[in-house]
PDB file of C-alpha atoms and ligand atoms in Angstrom:
ATOM      1  CA  MET A   1      77.261 116.253  93.432  1.00 58.00           C
ATOM      2  CA  GLU A   2      79.397 117.012  90.427  1.00 76.00           C
ATOM      3  CA  LYS A   3      79.063 115.092  87.174  1.00 87.00           C
ATOM      4  CA  LEU A   4      80.394 111.545  87.409  1.00 94.00           C
ATOM      5  CA  LYS A   5      83.337 110.533  85.221  1.00 94.00           C
ATOM      6  CA  HIS A   6      84.674 107.164  84.154  1.00 96.00           C
ATOM      7  CA  ASN A   7      87.307 107.337  86.892  1.00 94.00           C
ATOM      8  CA  ASP A   8      84.378 107.226  89.355  1.00 95.00           C
ATOM      9  CA  CYS A   9      83.504 103.739  88.046  1.00 97.00           C
ATOM     10  CA  LEU A  10      85.001 100.469  89.342  1.00 96.00           C
ATOM     11  CA  ASN A  11      84.698  99.004  85.822  1.00 97.00           C
ATOM     12  CA  CYS A  12      87.127 101.535  84.335  1.00 97.00           C
ATOM     13  CA  SER A  13      90.768 100.525  84.286  1.00 96.00           C
ATOM     14  CA  PRO A  14      92.855 103.689  83.824  1.00 94.00           C
ATOM     15  CA  ILE A  15      95.443 103.865  81.041  1.00 96.00           C
ATOM     16  CA  ASP A  16      96.566 107.428  81.723  1.00 96.00           C
ATOM     17  CA  ALA A  17      95.052 110.694  82.971  1.00 92.00           C
ATOM     18  CA  ALA A  18      92.755 110.995  79.942  1.00 97.00           C
ATOM     19  CA  LYS A  19      91.786 107.438  78.959  1.00 97.00           C
ATOM     20  CA  GLY A  20      90.751 104.106  80.418  1.00 97.00           C
ATOM     21  CA  ILE A  21      89.442 100.710  79.334  1.00 98.00           C
ATOM     22  CA  CYS A  22      85.920  99.675  80.262  1.00 98.00           C
ATOM     23  CA  ARG A  23      86.076  96.142  81.689  1.00 97.00           C
ATOM     24  CA  ILE A  24      82.501  95.474  80.521  1.00 97.00           C
ATOM     25  CA  THR A  25      82.787  96.573  76.874  1.00 97.00           C
ATOM     26  CA  ASN A  26      86.602  96.278  76.503  1.00 97.00           C
ATOM     27  CA  GLU A  27      86.512  99.641  74.745  1.00 97.00           C
ATOM     28  CA  ILE A  28      88.731 102.635  75.378  1.00 98.00           C
ATOM     29  CA  VAL A  29      86.824 105.466  77.045  1.00 97.00           C
ATOM     30  CA  ASN A  30      87.714 109.087  77.567  1.00 97.00           C
ATOM     31  CA  ILE A  31      87.692 109.723  81.300  1.00 96.00           C
ATOM     32  CA  ASP A  32      85.604 112.905  80.897  1.00 94.00           C
ATOM     33  CA  SER A  33      82.935 111.461  78.590  1.00 94.00           C
ATOM     34  CA  ASP A  34      79.437 110.603  79.829  1.00 94.00           C
ATOM     35  CA  VAL A  35      79.175 107.465  81.965  1.00 96.00           C
ATOM     36  CA  CYS A  36      76.703 104.662  81.260  1.00 96.00           C
ATOM     37  CA  ASN A  37      74.015 103.160  83.492  1.00 96.00           C
ATOM     38  CA  ARG A  38      76.270 100.254  84.479  1.00 97.00           C
ATOM     39  CA  LEU A  39      78.543 102.527  86.502  1.00 97.00           C
ATOM     40  CA  GLU A  40      79.620 101.034  89.832  1.00 97.00           C
ATOM     41  CA  LEU A  41      80.740 103.791  92.110  1.00 97.00           C
ATOM     42  CA  VAL A  42      84.368 103.853  93.310  1.00 97.00           C
ATOM     43  CA  PRO A  43      84.538 104.719  97.020  1.00 98.00           C
ATOM     44  CA  LYS A  44      85.993 108.224  97.164  1.00 97.00           C
ATOM     45  CA  CYS A  45      86.000 110.904  99.841  1.00 97.00           C
ATOM     46  CA  LYS A  46      83.464 112.951  97.841  1.00 95.00           C
ATOM     47  CA  ASN A  47      80.837 110.203  98.107  1.00 95.00           C
ATOM     48  CA  CYS A  48      81.492 109.509 101.812  1.00 97.00           C
ATOM     49  CA  GLU A  49      79.114 110.754 104.475  1.00 97.00           C
ATOM     50  CA  HIS A  50      82.125 111.877 106.558  1.00 98.00           C
ATOM     51  CA  PHE A  51      83.333 114.318 103.886  1.00 97.00           C
ATOM     52  CA  GLN A  52      82.530 117.957 104.562  1.00 95.00           C
ATOM     53  CA  GLU A  53      83.129 119.915 101.390  1.00 87.00           C
ATOM     54  CA  THR A  54      84.663 123.370 101.633  1.00 85.00           C
ATOM     55  CA  LYS A  55      84.305 126.249  99.191  1.00 80.00           C
ATOM     56  CA  GLU A  56      87.722 125.402  97.722  1.00 79.00           C
ATOM     57  CA  ASP A  57      87.558 123.187  94.630  1.00 82.00           C
ATOM     58  CA  ASN A  58      87.522 119.525  95.601  1.00 86.00           C
ATOM     59  CA  LEU A  59      88.921 120.176  99.108  1.00 94.00           C
ATOM     60  CA  GLY A  60      87.163 119.113 102.264  1.00 95.00           C
ATOM     61  CA  ILE A  61      87.465 117.900 105.815  1.00 96.00           C
ATOM     62  CA  CYS A  62      87.281 114.250 106.849  1.00 98.00           C
ATOM     63  CA  THR A  63      85.324 113.772 110.056  1.00 97.00           C
ATOM     64  CA  GLY A  64      85.254 109.971 109.929  1.00 96.00           C
ATOM     65  CA  LEU A  65      88.624 108.991 111.340  1.00 97.00           C
ATOM     66  CA  GLU A  66      90.365 109.500 114.696  1.00 96.00           C
ATOM     67  CA  LYS A  67      91.258 113.115 113.956  1.00 96.00           C
ATOM     68  CA  ASP A  68      89.563 115.570 111.578  1.00 97.00           C
ATOM     69  CA  ASP A  69      91.882 116.490 108.736  1.00 96.00           C
ATOM     70  CA  TRP A  70      92.011 117.934 105.230  1.00 96.00           C
ATOM     71  CA  THR A  71      91.349 115.667 102.284  1.00 97.00           C
ATOM     72  CA  PHE A  72      90.205 116.062  98.690  1.00 94.00           C
ATOM     73  CA  GLY A  73      87.049 114.742  97.092  1.00 94.00           C
ATOM     74  CA  ASP A  74      88.667 112.662  94.372  1.00 93.00           C
ATOM     75  CA  LEU A  75      90.854 110.710  96.796  1.00 96.00           C
ATOM     76  CA  ASN A  76      90.276 106.982  96.235  1.00 95.00           C
ATOM     77  CA  ALA A  77      88.937 105.559  99.514  1.00 97.00           C
ATOM     78  CA  THR A  78      88.870 101.872  98.553  1.00 95.00           C
ATOM     79  CA  THR A  79      91.101 101.018 101.531  1.00 97.00           C
ATOM     80  CA  CYS A  80      89.685 103.590 103.983  1.00 97.00           C
ATOM     81  CA  LYS A  81      88.109 101.928 107.023  1.00 96.00           C
ATOM     82  CA  GLY A  82      85.918 104.994 107.635  1.00 97.00           C
ATOM     83  CA  HIS A  83      84.281 105.256 104.206  1.00 98.00           C
ATOM     84  CA  LYS A  84      80.478 105.128 104.150  1.00 98.00           C
ATOM     85  CA  PHE A  85      78.553 105.919 100.979  1.00 97.00           C
ATOM     86  CA  LYS A  86      76.213 108.906 101.373  1.00 94.00           C
TER      87      LYS A  86
HETATM   88  S1  SF4 B 101      86.370 108.538 106.424  1.00 88.72           S
HETATM   89 FE1  SF4 B 101      87.787 107.974 104.775  1.00 88.72          FE
HETATM   90  S2  SF4 B 101      86.578 108.166 102.911  1.00 88.72           S
HETATM   91 FE2  SF4 B 101      85.444 109.263 104.507  1.00 88.72          FE
HETATM   92  S3  SF4 B 101      86.114 111.389 104.270  1.00 88.72           S
HETATM   93 FE3  SF4 B 101      87.433 110.400 105.784  1.00 88.72          FE
HETATM   94  S4  SF4 B 101      89.234 109.681 104.630  1.00 88.72           S
HETATM   95 FE4  SF4 B 101      87.609 110.127 103.178  1.00 88.72          FE
END
């Protein structure tokens, strides 16, 4: 799996595409900086067992819903009924 970012963590509240606020420390974090050991993983397609990654960057196929279809790894799956952590 690729390196985790702060936007992979449930404790990060996004401000914009580059920054967020950590709900634990109340500090501003750069989305791309290293995450800490208190990361709580956001459900996303890329960490779902139904996601079949393709060779294209971040693109894949969802096999967990009624019909297989294209999706992308960074799609937030918080409300997806088919999401299962790998
Ligand atoms: S079941 Fe949901 S979370 Fe899993 S790959 Fe399909 S759309 Fe993404």
